[in-house]
Amino acid sequence: MGVMFEHCTDIDCSNIFAWLNQGPLTLTIFLHTIIILPIFWIYFQEKKKLEREGK
């Protein structure tokens, strides 16, 4: 069983691209955090606003 996060061999370990290059799971977690979660937040926010205007 492999390690989820490998050691960062880049000189600058604070580089986001070096961190994203650690593996597909890291990229998936990053994309879900940056893209998918805000989509759900905006969806429920707009739904609440439309329900308020409809009443």
Short mmCIF file of N, CA and C in Angstrom, two decimals, residues 14-33:
data_model
loop_
_atom_site.label_atom_id
_atom_site.label_comp_id
_atom_site.label_asym_id
_atom_site.label_seq_id
_atom_site.Cartn_x
_atom_site.Cartn_y
_atom_site.Cartn_z
N SER A 14 6.70 25.09 -0.71
CA SER A 14 5.46 25.85 -0.56
C SER A 14 4.79 26.06 -1.92
N ASN A 15 5.40 25.55 -2.99
CA ASN A 15 4.84 25.70 -4.33
C ASN A 15 3.58 24.84 -4.45
N ILE A 16 2.45 25.46 -4.83
CA ILE A 16 1.18 24.74 -4.90
C ILE A 16 1.22 23.69 -6.00
N PHE A 17 1.94 23.95 -7.08
CA PHE A 17 1.99 22.98 -8.18
C PHE A 17 2.81 21.76 -7.79
N ALA A 18 3.84 21.95 -6.99
CA ALA A 18 4.61 20.81 -6.50
C ALA A 18 3.75 19.98 -5.56
N TRP A 19 2.91 20.64 -4.77
CA TRP A 19 2.02 19.92 -3.85
C TRP A 19 0.96 19.15 -4.62
N LEU A 20 0.41 19.77 -5.68
CA LEU A 20 -0.62 19.11 -6.48
C LEU A 20 -0.07 17.94 -7.27
N ASN A 21 1.23 17.93 -7.52
CA ASN A 21 1.85 16.89 -8.32
C ASN A 21 2.09 15.62 -7.50
N GLN A 22 1.67 15.59 -6.23
CA GLN A 22 1.94 14.43 -5.37
C GLN A 22 1.14 13.21 -5.80
N GLY A 23 0.01 13.40 -6.45
CA GLY A 23 -0.77 12.24 -6.88
C GLY A 23 -2.19 12.62 -7.23
N PRO A 24 -2.94 11.71 -7.83
CA PRO A 24 -4.30 12.03 -8.28
C PRO A 24 -5.26 12.34 -7.13
N LEU A 25 -5.07 11.70 -5.97
CA LEU A 25 -5.97 11.96 -4.86
C LEU A 25 -5.83 13.39 -4.35
N THR A 26 -4.60 13.89 -4.32
CA THR A 26 -4.38 15.27 -3.89
C THR A 26 -5.05 16.24 -4.84
N LEU A 27 -4.93 15.96 -6.14
CA LEU A 27 -5.56 16.82 -7.14
C LEU A 27 -7.08 16.79 -7.01
N THR A 28 -7.63 15.60 -6.76
CA THR A 28 -9.08 15.46 -6.61
C THR A 28 -9.57 16.25 -5.40
N ILE A 29 -8.88 16.12 -4.28
CA ILE A 29 -9.26 16.86 -3.07
C ILE A 29 -9.18 18.36 -3.32
N PHE A 30 -8.13 18.80 -4.00
CA PHE A 30 -7.95 20.22 -4.30
C PHE A 30 -9.09 20.73 -5.18
N LEU A 31 -9.40 19.99 -6.26
CA LEU A 31 -10.44 20.44 -7.18
C LEU A 31 -11.81 20.46 -6.51
N HIS A 32 -12.09 19.48 -5.66
CA HIS A 32 -13.37 19.47 -4.95
C HIS A 32 -13.47 20.65 -4.00
N THR A 33 -12.36 20.99 -3.35
CA THR A 33 -12.38 22.10 -2.41
C THR A 33 -12.57 23.43 -3.14
#
